Amino acid sequence: MNLKEKLREGKKCNSKGYFDSYTDNIYGIMSDHYQSMFDKGSGNELHSKAEAVHSSSMLSYNFLHWINYDHPFDFEGVKYSKVYFEVRMRTLKGRSNPANMDIVLEGVCNGKRHLLFVESKFLEYLESSKFELSDSYLKRDKWYDATADWDSIIQNAKQRCNRKCYGGGIKQAITHLFGIQGLKNDEARKWFNENNGELHISNLENIDIEFANFIFEPDEIDFAEEHLAYENYMRLYTEFVQNLSESIKPKWYSYSQIWKNMKTQIEDERLVRYIEDRYIQFAHK
């Protein structure tokens, strides 16, 4: 039995792994606060992809929704006390459709504000997809930030993805990099502040911004094929980022790594059991 079949086992979802509602795919009841974040994102997430048993957005929600001022999450030296979902960013001047970042974690490190922009992946890397990036990303007059060598970054990515692989993930990483780097620009930052509720960035002087991937790593014994796909995507992503400057280089964490840090910090034992039954039992140990 493959991993998607195991995820569906015992669940009230259809043969393709979709519930009648996203509410069947989460722990507890989603607050109006978080519902509003998802509803403002592109793609009507809660009433489409979020209904899938393999939804990466609901994976991240179930893992992270508990974080707040009273229950912070200490991770990699940062104490995170806020979490935002479906954060939108302008990537190019004049471009109407924004890039959606799955998660932004906000915290403090050494007295300085810290934002961790996160792309969440569950099993997307099982599918081959082409690297398809609009030619507008090669037009310098469209860039909000010209300090990065975007031409070389894009050409390198095209070469890396010129084979059967999950090229869509690399394309997405580039658009997210454009959005994050664009925050240096007053116009792009103003749009960001106007479209993301309470998540505001007034200036970049007293703030650290990082970009990371949270990726589900399947158990390599029970799900050898899926684990191989994970490793292939990790290898492709590593090759892609190795030529990026340190200032924009994304990090990579498996959900298994995150759970080892997180488990003892969650006070709700029912949530711990839910995450372990729903995800961790199928993950790399």
Short mmCIF file of N, CA, C and O in Angstrom, two decimals, residues 162-281:
data_model
loop_
_atom_site.label_atom_id
_atom_site.label_comp_id
_atom_site.label_asym_id
_atom_site.label_seq_id
_atom_site.Cartn_x
_atom_site.Cartn_y
_atom_site.Cartn_z
N ASN A 162 15.78 20.53 -16.43
CA ASN A 162 15.65 20.02 -17.80
C ASN A 162 15.66 18.50 -17.82
O ASN A 162 16.44 17.87 -18.53
N ARG A 163 14.83 17.91 -16.97
CA ARG A 163 14.68 16.46 -16.89
C ARG A 163 13.39 16.17 -16.12
O ARG A 163 12.74 17.08 -15.62
N LYS A 164 13.04 14.90 -16.01
CA LYS A 164 11.83 14.54 -15.30
C LYS A 164 12.02 14.77 -13.81
O LYS A 164 12.81 14.11 -13.16
N CYS A 165 11.31 15.74 -13.28
CA CYS A 165 11.48 16.10 -11.87
C CYS A 165 10.33 17.01 -11.43
O CYS A 165 9.46 17.35 -12.23
N TYR A 166 10.35 17.41 -10.17
CA TYR A 166 9.34 18.34 -9.66
C TYR A 166 9.85 19.77 -9.89
O TYR A 166 10.24 20.47 -8.97
N GLY A 167 9.86 20.18 -11.15
CA GLY A 167 10.34 21.51 -11.51
C GLY A 167 9.45 22.63 -11.00
O GLY A 167 9.91 23.75 -10.81
N GLY A 168 8.17 22.31 -10.77
CA GLY A 168 7.26 23.34 -10.27
C GLY A 168 7.68 23.87 -8.91
O GLY A 168 7.43 25.04 -8.60
N GLY A 169 8.31 23.02 -8.11
CA GLY A 169 8.76 23.46 -6.79
C GLY A 169 9.89 24.47 -6.89
O GLY A 169 9.97 25.41 -6.09
N ILE A 170 10.76 24.31 -7.88
CA ILE A 170 11.86 25.24 -8.08
C ILE A 170 11.34 26.56 -8.64
O ILE A 170 11.78 27.65 -8.22
N LYS A 171 10.40 26.48 -9.55
CA LYS A 171 9.77 27.70 -10.08
C LYS A 171 9.12 28.49 -8.95
O LYS A 171 9.26 29.72 -8.85
N GLN A 172 8.43 27.78 -8.06
CA GLN A 172 7.77 28.43 -6.94
C GLN A 172 8.78 29.09 -6.01
O GLN A 172 8.56 30.20 -5.51
N ALA A 173 9.92 28.42 -5.80
CA ALA A 173 10.97 28.99 -4.94
C ALA A 173 11.46 30.31 -5.51
O ALA A 173 11.71 31.27 -4.77
N ILE A 174 11.60 30.39 -6.83
CA ILE A 174 12.09 31.62 -7.45
C ILE A 174 11.07 32.75 -7.29
O ILE A 174 11.45 33.89 -6.95
N THR A 175 9.81 32.48 -7.52
CA THR A 175 8.81 33.54 -7.35
C THR A 175 8.76 34.01 -5.90
O THR A 175 8.58 35.20 -5.63
N HIS A 176 8.94 33.09 -4.96
CA HIS A 176 8.96 33.47 -3.55
C HIS A 176 10.19 34.32 -3.23
O HIS A 176 10.12 35.28 -2.45
N LEU A 177 11.31 33.98 -3.83
CA LEU A 177 12.52 34.79 -3.63
C LEU A 177 12.32 36.20 -4.18
O LEU A 177 12.73 37.18 -3.56
N PHE A 178 11.69 36.31 -5.34
CA PHE A 178 11.37 37.63 -5.89
C PHE A 178 10.50 38.41 -4.92
O PHE A 178 10.70 39.62 -4.71
N GLY A 179 9.50 37.73 -4.33
CA GLY A 179 8.60 38.42 -3.40
C GLY A 179 9.29 38.86 -2.13
O GLY A 179 9.09 39.99 -1.66
N ILE A 180 10.12 37.99 -1.56
CA ILE A 180 10.82 38.32 -0.32
C ILE A 180 11.82 39.44 -0.55
O ILE A 180 11.89 40.40 0.22
N GLN A 181 12.62 39.32 -1.61
CA GLN A 181 13.60 40.37 -1.90
C GLN A 181 12.93 41.68 -2.27
O GLN A 181 13.46 42.76 -2.02
N GLY A 182 11.73 41.59 -2.84
CA GLY A 182 11.00 42.80 -3.20
C GLY A 182 10.59 43.64 -2.01
O GLY A 182 10.28 44.83 -2.16
N LEU A 183 10.59 43.06 -0.83
CA LEU A 183 10.21 43.80 0.36
C LEU A 183 11.18 44.94 0.67
O LEU A 183 10.88 45.82 1.48
N LYS A 184 12.33 44.93 0.02
CA LYS A 184 13.26 46.05 0.16
C LYS A 184 12.72 47.31 -0.50
O LYS A 184 13.15 48.42 -0.18
N ASN A 185 11.78 47.13 -1.41
CA ASN A 185 11.21 48.24 -2.17
C ASN A 185 9.99 48.81 -1.46
O ASN A 185 9.11 48.06 -1.02
N ASP A 186 9.92 50.13 -1.34
CA ASP A 186 8.82 50.78 -0.61
C ASP A 186 7.46 50.45 -1.21
O ASP A 186 6.49 50.20 -0.49
N GLU A 187 7.37 50.44 -2.54
CA GLU A 187 6.09 50.18 -3.21
C GLU A 187 5.61 48.75 -2.94
O GLU A 187 4.45 48.53 -2.60
N ALA A 188 6.52 47.79 -3.09
CA ALA A 188 6.15 46.39 -2.86
C ALA A 188 5.81 46.15 -1.40
O ALA A 188 4.90 45.39 -1.08
N ARG A 189 6.54 46.79 -0.50
CA ARG A 189 6.29 46.62 0.93
C ARG A 189 4.95 47.25 1.32
O ARG A 189 4.22 46.71 2.16
N LYS A 190 4.59 48.36 0.71
CA LYS A 190 3.30 48.99 0.97
C LYS A 190 2.17 48.06 0.55
O LYS A 190 1.19 47.88 1.29
N TRP A 191 2.29 47.46 -0.61
CA TRP A 191 1.28 46.52 -1.08
C TRP A 191 1.19 45.32 -0.13
O TRP A 191 0.09 44.88 0.21
N PHE A 192 2.32 44.82 0.30
CA PHE A 192 2.38 43.70 1.25
C PHE A 192 1.62 44.05 2.53
O PHE A 192 0.80 43.27 3.02
N ASN A 193 1.85 45.22 3.07
CA ASN A 193 1.20 45.64 4.32
C ASN A 193 -0.30 45.81 4.14
O ASN A 193 -1.08 45.51 5.05
N GLU A 194 -0.72 46.28 2.98
CA GLU A 194 -2.14 46.51 2.73
C GLU A 194 -2.92 45.22 2.53
O GLU A 194 -4.14 45.19 2.67
N ASN A 195 -2.23 44.14 2.20
CA ASN A 195 -2.90 42.90 1.82
C ASN A 195 -2.68 41.73 2.78
O ASN A 195 -3.10 40.60 2.46
N ASN A 196 -2.06 41.99 3.91
CA ASN A 196 -1.78 40.89 4.83
C ASN A 196 -2.18 41.18 6.27
O ASN A 196 -1.51 40.76 7.21
N GLY A 197 -3.28 41.90 6.43
CA GLY A 197 -3.84 42.12 7.76
C GLY A 197 -2.85 42.71 8.73
O GLY A 197 -2.24 43.76 8.47
N GLU A 198 -2.65 42.03 9.87
CA GLU A 198 -1.81 42.58 10.93
C GLU A 198 -0.32 42.37 10.69
O GLU A 198 0.51 42.88 11.45
N LEU A 199 0.04 41.63 9.67
CA LEU A 199 1.45 41.42 9.38
C LEU A 199 1.99 42.62 8.62
O LEU A 199 1.76 42.77 7.42
N HIS A 200 2.71 43.49 9.34
CA HIS A 200 3.22 44.72 8.74
C HIS A 200 4.74 44.77 8.86
O HIS A 200 5.31 44.34 9.87
N ILE A 201 5.36 45.31 7.83
CA ILE A 201 6.81 45.55 7.85
C ILE A 201 7.02 47.01 7.53
O ILE A 201 6.88 47.44 6.38
N SER A 202 7.32 47.81 8.56
CA SER A 202 7.50 49.24 8.34
C SER A 202 8.82 49.55 7.67
O SER A 202 8.91 50.38 6.77
N ASN A 203 9.87 48.87 8.13
CA ASN A 203 11.18 49.02 7.50
C ASN A 203 11.98 47.76 7.80
O ASN A 203 11.54 46.89 8.54
N LEU A 204 13.14 47.66 7.21
CA LEU A 204 13.95 46.45 7.35
C LEU A 204 15.15 46.64 8.27
O LEU A 204 16.03 45.78 8.33
N GLU A 205 15.18 47.76 8.99
CA GLU A 205 16.36 48.08 9.79
C GLU A 205 16.51 47.18 11.01
O GLU A 205 17.62 46.81 11.39
N ASN A 206 15.41 46.84 11.67
CA ASN A 206 15.49 46.04 12.89
C ASN A 206 14.72 44.73 12.75
O ASN A 206 13.95 44.34 13.62
N ILE A 207 14.95 44.09 11.61
CA ILE A 207 14.21 42.86 11.34
C ILE A 207 15.09 41.89 10.55
O ILE A 207 15.85 42.30 9.66
N ASP A 208 15.02 40.63 10.91
CA ASP A 208 15.69 39.57 10.15
C ASP A 208 14.64 38.77 9.41
O ASP A 208 13.62 38.38 10.01
N ILE A 209 14.87 38.52 8.14
CA ILE A 209 13.94 37.74 7.33
C ILE A 209 14.68 36.54 6.75
O ILE A 209 15.75 36.68 6.17
N GLU A 210 14.09 35.36 6.93
CA GLU A 210 14.65 34.13 6.37
C GLU A 210 13.57 33.39 5.59
O GLU A 210 12.37 33.59 5.81
N PHE A 211 14.00 32.54 4.71
CA PHE A 211 13.11 31.74 3.88
C PHE A 211 13.45 30.27 4.11
O PHE A 211 14.63 29.90 4.10
N ALA A 212 12.43 29.43 4.32
CA ALA A 212 12.68 28.02 4.58
C ALA A 212 11.61 27.15 3.94
O ALA A 212 10.51 27.60 3.61
N ASN A 213 11.96 25.88 3.76
CA ASN A 213 11.02 24.87 3.31
C ASN A 213 10.75 23.91 4.46
O ASN A 213 11.69 23.45 5.11
N PHE A 214 9.47 23.62 4.73
CA PHE A 214 9.08 22.57 5.65
C PHE A 214 8.52 21.45 4.77
O PHE A 214 7.47 21.60 4.14
N ILE A 215 9.24 20.31 4.70
CA ILE A 215 8.91 19.24 3.77
C ILE A 215 8.64 17.94 4.52
O ILE A 215 9.41 17.56 5.40
N PHE A 216 7.57 17.28 4.16
CA PHE A 216 7.26 15.98 4.78
C PHE A 216 8.19 14.92 4.20
O PHE A 216 8.26 14.73 2.98
N GLU A 217 8.91 14.22 5.09
CA GLU A 217 9.81 13.15 4.67
C GLU A 217 9.19 11.80 5.03
O GLU A 217 9.09 11.45 6.20
N PRO A 218 8.79 10.99 4.03
CA PRO A 218 8.18 9.69 4.32
C PRO A 218 9.17 8.71 4.93
O PRO A 218 10.39 8.84 4.76
N ASP A 219 8.63 7.74 5.64
CA ASP A 219 9.46 6.68 6.19
C ASP A 219 10.12 5.91 5.05
O ASP A 219 9.45 5.49 4.10
N GLU A 220 11.43 5.73 5.13
CA GLU A 220 12.17 5.13 4.02
C GLU A 220 12.00 3.62 3.91
O GLU A 220 12.29 3.03 2.86
N ILE A 221 11.51 2.97 4.98
CA ILE A 221 11.31 1.53 4.95
C ILE A 221 9.91 1.18 4.43
O ILE A 221 9.75 0.39 3.50
N ASP A 222 8.90 1.77 5.02
CA ASP A 222 7.53 1.47 4.62
C ASP A 222 7.13 2.11 3.29
O ASP A 222 6.26 1.60 2.59
N PHE A 223 7.78 3.23 2.95
CA PHE A 223 7.41 3.96 1.75
C PHE A 223 8.67 4.33 0.95
O PHE A 223 9.01 5.50 0.78
N ALA A 224 9.35 3.30 0.48
CA ALA A 224 10.64 3.48 -0.19
C ALA A 224 10.52 4.35 -1.44
O ALA A 224 11.38 5.20 -1.70
N GLU A 225 9.48 4.13 -2.23
CA GLU A 225 9.32 4.89 -3.47
C GLU A 225 9.09 6.37 -3.18
O GLU A 225 9.69 7.24 -3.82
N GLU A 226 8.24 6.65 -2.21
CA GLU A 226 7.97 8.04 -1.85
C GLU A 226 9.20 8.70 -1.24
O GLU A 226 9.48 9.88 -1.49
N HIS A 227 9.95 7.93 -0.44
CA HIS A 227 11.16 8.50 0.16
C HIS A 227 12.20 8.81 -0.90
O HIS A 227 12.92 9.80 -0.80
N LEU A 228 12.29 7.98 -1.93
CA LEU A 228 13.22 8.24 -3.03
C LEU A 228 12.84 9.53 -3.75
O LEU A 228 13.72 10.34 -4.10
N ALA A 229 11.53 9.76 -3.94
CA ALA A 229 11.08 11.00 -4.57
C ALA A 229 11.44 12.21 -3.71
O ALA A 229 11.84 13.26 -4.22
N TYR A 230 11.30 12.05 -2.40
CA TYR A 230 11.71 13.11 -1.46
C TYR A 230 13.20 13.40 -1.62
O TYR A 230 13.60 14.56 -1.72
N GLU A 231 14.02 12.37 -1.63
CA GLU A 231 15.47 12.56 -1.75
C GLU A 231 15.84 13.20 -3.08
O GLU A 231 16.74 14.05 -3.14
N ASN A 232 15.15 12.80 -4.15
CA ASN A 232 15.43 13.39 -5.47
C ASN A 232 15.11 14.87 -5.49
O ASN A 232 15.86 15.68 -6.06
N TYR A 233 13.98 15.24 -4.87
CA TYR A 233 13.64 16.66 -4.82
C TYR A 233 14.60 17.43 -3.93
O TYR A 233 15.02 18.54 -4.26
N MET A 234 14.99 16.84 -2.80
CA MET A 234 15.95 17.49 -1.92
C MET A 234 17.27 17.71 -2.65
O MET A 234 17.90 18.76 -2.52
N ARG A 235 17.69 16.73 -3.44
CA ARG A 235 18.94 16.85 -4.20
C ARG A 235 18.82 17.97 -5.24
O ARG A 235 19.73 18.79 -5.39
N LEU A 236 17.69 18.00 -5.95
CA LEU A 236 17.46 19.04 -6.95
C LEU A 236 17.46 20.42 -6.30
O LEU A 236 18.08 21.36 -6.80
N TYR A 237 16.78 20.54 -5.17
CA TYR A 237 16.69 21.83 -4.48
C TYR A 237 18.06 22.26 -3.96
O TYR A 237 18.43 23.43 -4.05
N THR A 238 18.82 21.30 -3.44
CA THR A 238 20.17 21.60 -2.94
C THR A 238 21.06 22.11 -4.06
O THR A 238 21.83 23.06 -3.89
N GLU A 239 20.96 21.47 -5.23
CA GLU A 239 21.73 21.92 -6.38
C GLU A 239 21.33 23.33 -6.80
O GLU A 239 22.17 24.15 -7.16
N PHE A 240 20.03 23.60 -6.73
CA PHE A 240 19.53 24.92 -7.12
C PHE A 240 20.05 26.02 -6.19
O PHE A 240 20.50 27.07 -6.65
N VAL A 241 20.02 25.79 -4.88
CA VAL A 241 20.37 26.85 -3.93
C VAL A 241 21.87 27.01 -3.72
O VAL A 241 22.31 28.02 -3.18
N GLN A 242 22.68 26.04 -4.16
CA GLN A 242 24.11 26.10 -3.84
C GLN A 242 24.81 27.31 -4.45
O GLN A 242 25.82 27.78 -3.92
N ASN A 243 24.27 27.85 -5.55
CA ASN A 243 24.88 29.01 -6.17
C ASN A 243 24.23 30.33 -5.76
O ASN A 243 24.62 31.39 -6.26
N LEU A 244 23.24 30.26 -4.87
CA LEU A 244 22.62 31.49 -4.39
C LEU A 244 23.49 32.12 -3.32
O LEU A 244 24.20 31.42 -2.59
N SER A 245 23.42 33.43 -3.20
CA SER A 245 24.16 34.10 -2.14
C SER A 245 23.57 33.73 -0.79
O SER A 245 22.37 33.40 -0.69
N GLU A 246 24.37 33.78 0.25
CA GLU A 246 23.92 33.39 1.57
C GLU A 246 22.74 34.22 2.05
O GLU A 246 21.90 33.76 2.82
N SER A 247 22.67 35.46 1.60
CA SER A 247 21.61 36.36 2.08
C SER A 247 20.23 35.94 1.62
O SER A 247 19.23 36.33 2.22
N ILE A 248 20.13 35.15 0.53
CA ILE A 248 18.82 34.75 0.04
C ILE A 248 18.66 33.24 -0.02
O ILE A 248 17.67 32.74 -0.55
N LYS A 249 19.62 32.49 0.49
CA LYS A 249 19.59 31.03 0.37
C LYS A 249 18.53 30.43 1.30
O LYS A 249 18.60 30.58 2.51
N PRO A 250 17.54 29.71 0.74
CA PRO A 250 16.50 29.10 1.58
C PRO A 250 17.05 27.93 2.40
O PRO A 250 17.99 27.26 1.99
N LYS A 251 16.42 27.70 3.56
CA LYS A 251 16.76 26.55 4.39
C LYS A 251 15.79 25.41 4.11
O LYS A 251 14.75 25.60 3.49
N TRP A 252 16.15 24.23 4.60
CA TRP A 252 15.34 23.03 4.38
C TRP A 252 15.21 22.27 5.69
O TRP A 252 16.19 21.94 6.33
N TYR A 253 13.96 22.03 6.09
CA TYR A 253 13.69 21.22 7.29
C TYR A 253 12.61 20.20 6.95
O TYR A 253 11.62 20.52 6.28
N SER A 254 12.79 18.98 7.43
CA SER A 254 11.72 18.00 7.30
C SER A 254 10.75 18.22 8.47
O SER A 254 11.14 18.71 9.54
N TYR A 255 9.50 17.82 8.27
CA TYR A 255 8.54 17.92 9.36
C TYR A 255 8.95 17.01 10.52
O TYR A 255 8.59 17.28 11.67
N SER A 256 9.70 15.96 10.23
CA SER A 256 10.20 15.10 11.31
C SER A 256 11.16 15.88 12.20
O SER A 256 11.13 15.75 13.44
N GLN A 257 12.04 16.67 11.60
CA GLN A 257 12.97 17.51 12.38
C GLN A 257 12.20 18.51 13.22
O GLN A 257 12.51 18.72 14.40
N ILE A 258 11.22 19.13 12.62
CA ILE A 258 10.43 20.14 13.32
C ILE A 258 9.70 19.50 14.50
O ILE A 258 9.66 20.06 15.60
N TRP A 259 9.16 18.29 14.29
CA TRP A 259 8.40 17.62 15.34
C TRP A 259 9.26 17.29 16.54
O TRP A 259 8.81 17.38 17.69
N LYS A 260 10.51 16.92 16.31
CA LYS A 260 11.40 16.60 17.42
C LYS A 260 11.59 17.81 18.32
O LYS A 260 11.72 17.68 19.54
N ASN A 261 11.60 19.00 17.73
CA ASN A 261 11.71 20.23 18.51
C ASN A 261 10.38 20.65 19.12
O ASN A 261 10.32 21.23 20.20
N MET A 262 9.30 20.36 18.41
CA MET A 262 7.99 20.89 18.76
C MET A 262 7.23 20.06 19.78
O MET A 262 6.51 20.61 20.64
N LYS A 263 7.36 18.74 19.72
CA LYS A 263 6.49 17.84 20.49
C LYS A 263 6.43 18.20 21.97
O LYS A 263 5.34 18.27 22.55
N THR A 264 7.57 18.45 22.59
CA THR A 264 7.59 18.72 24.03
C THR A 264 7.11 20.13 24.37
O THR A 264 6.92 20.45 25.54
N GLN A 265 6.90 20.97 23.34
CA GLN A 265 6.45 22.33 23.59
C GLN A 265 4.94 22.50 23.49
O GLN A 265 4.41 23.55 23.82
N ILE A 266 4.25 21.47 23.01
CA ILE A 266 2.79 21.53 22.88
C ILE A 266 2.16 21.02 24.17
O ILE A 266 2.41 19.89 24.60
N GLU A 267 1.34 21.85 24.77
CA GLU A 267 0.70 21.49 26.04
C GLU A 267 -0.53 20.61 25.84
O GLU A 267 -0.91 19.86 26.74
N ASP A 268 -1.15 20.71 24.67
CA ASP A 268 -2.37 19.96 24.39
C ASP A 268 -2.00 18.54 23.95
O ASP A 268 -1.58 18.32 22.81
N GLU A 269 -2.14 17.57 24.86
CA GLU A 269 -1.76 16.19 24.56
C GLU A 269 -2.63 15.59 23.45
O GLU A 269 -2.18 14.72 22.71
N ARG A 270 -3.86 16.05 23.34
CA ARG A 270 -4.72 15.54 22.27
C ARG A 270 -4.19 15.97 20.90
O ARG A 270 -4.26 15.20 19.94
N LEU A 271 -3.68 17.19 20.82
CA LEU A 271 -3.09 17.66 19.57
C LEU A 271 -1.84 16.85 19.24
O LEU A 271 -1.61 16.49 18.08
N VAL A 272 -1.03 16.55 20.25
CA VAL A 272 0.16 15.73 20.03
C VAL A 272 -0.23 14.38 19.45
O VAL A 272 0.36 13.91 18.45
N ARG A 273 -1.24 13.74 20.04
CA ARG A 273 -1.68 12.43 19.54
C ARG A 273 -2.25 12.54 18.13
O ARG A 273 -2.04 11.64 17.29
N TYR A 274 -2.96 13.62 17.86
CA TYR A 274 -3.54 13.83 16.53
C TYR A 274 -2.44 13.91 15.48
O TYR A 274 -2.51 13.24 14.44
N ILE A 275 -1.43 14.74 15.72
CA ILE A 275 -0.35 14.91 14.75
C ILE A 275 0.43 13.61 14.56
O ILE A 275 0.79 13.25 13.43
N GLU A 276 0.66 12.89 15.65
CA GLU A 276 1.41 11.64 15.52
C GLU A 276 0.62 10.59 14.76
O GLU A 276 1.19 9.84 13.94
N ASP A 277 -0.67 10.52 15.01
CA ASP A 277 -1.51 9.54 14.31
C ASP A 277 -1.74 9.95 12.86
O ASP A 277 -1.75 9.10 11.96
N ARG A 278 -1.90 11.23 12.64
CA ARG A 278 -2.27 11.74 11.31
C ARG A 278 -1.07 11.82 10.36
O ARG A 278 -1.21 11.60 9.15
N TYR A 279 0.11 12.11 10.91
CA TYR A 279 1.28 12.35 10.06
C TYR A 279 2.54 11.59 10.48
O TYR A 279 3.17 10.92 9.66
N ILE A 280 2.93 11.73 11.72
CA ILE A 280 4.26 11.29 12.16
C ILE A 280 4.46 9.78 12.04
O ILE A 280 5.58 9.30 11.77
N GLN A 281 3.42 9.00 12.20
CA GLN A 281 3.55 7.55 12.08
C GLN A 281 4.01 7.14 10.68
O GLN A 281 4.57 6.05 10.50
#
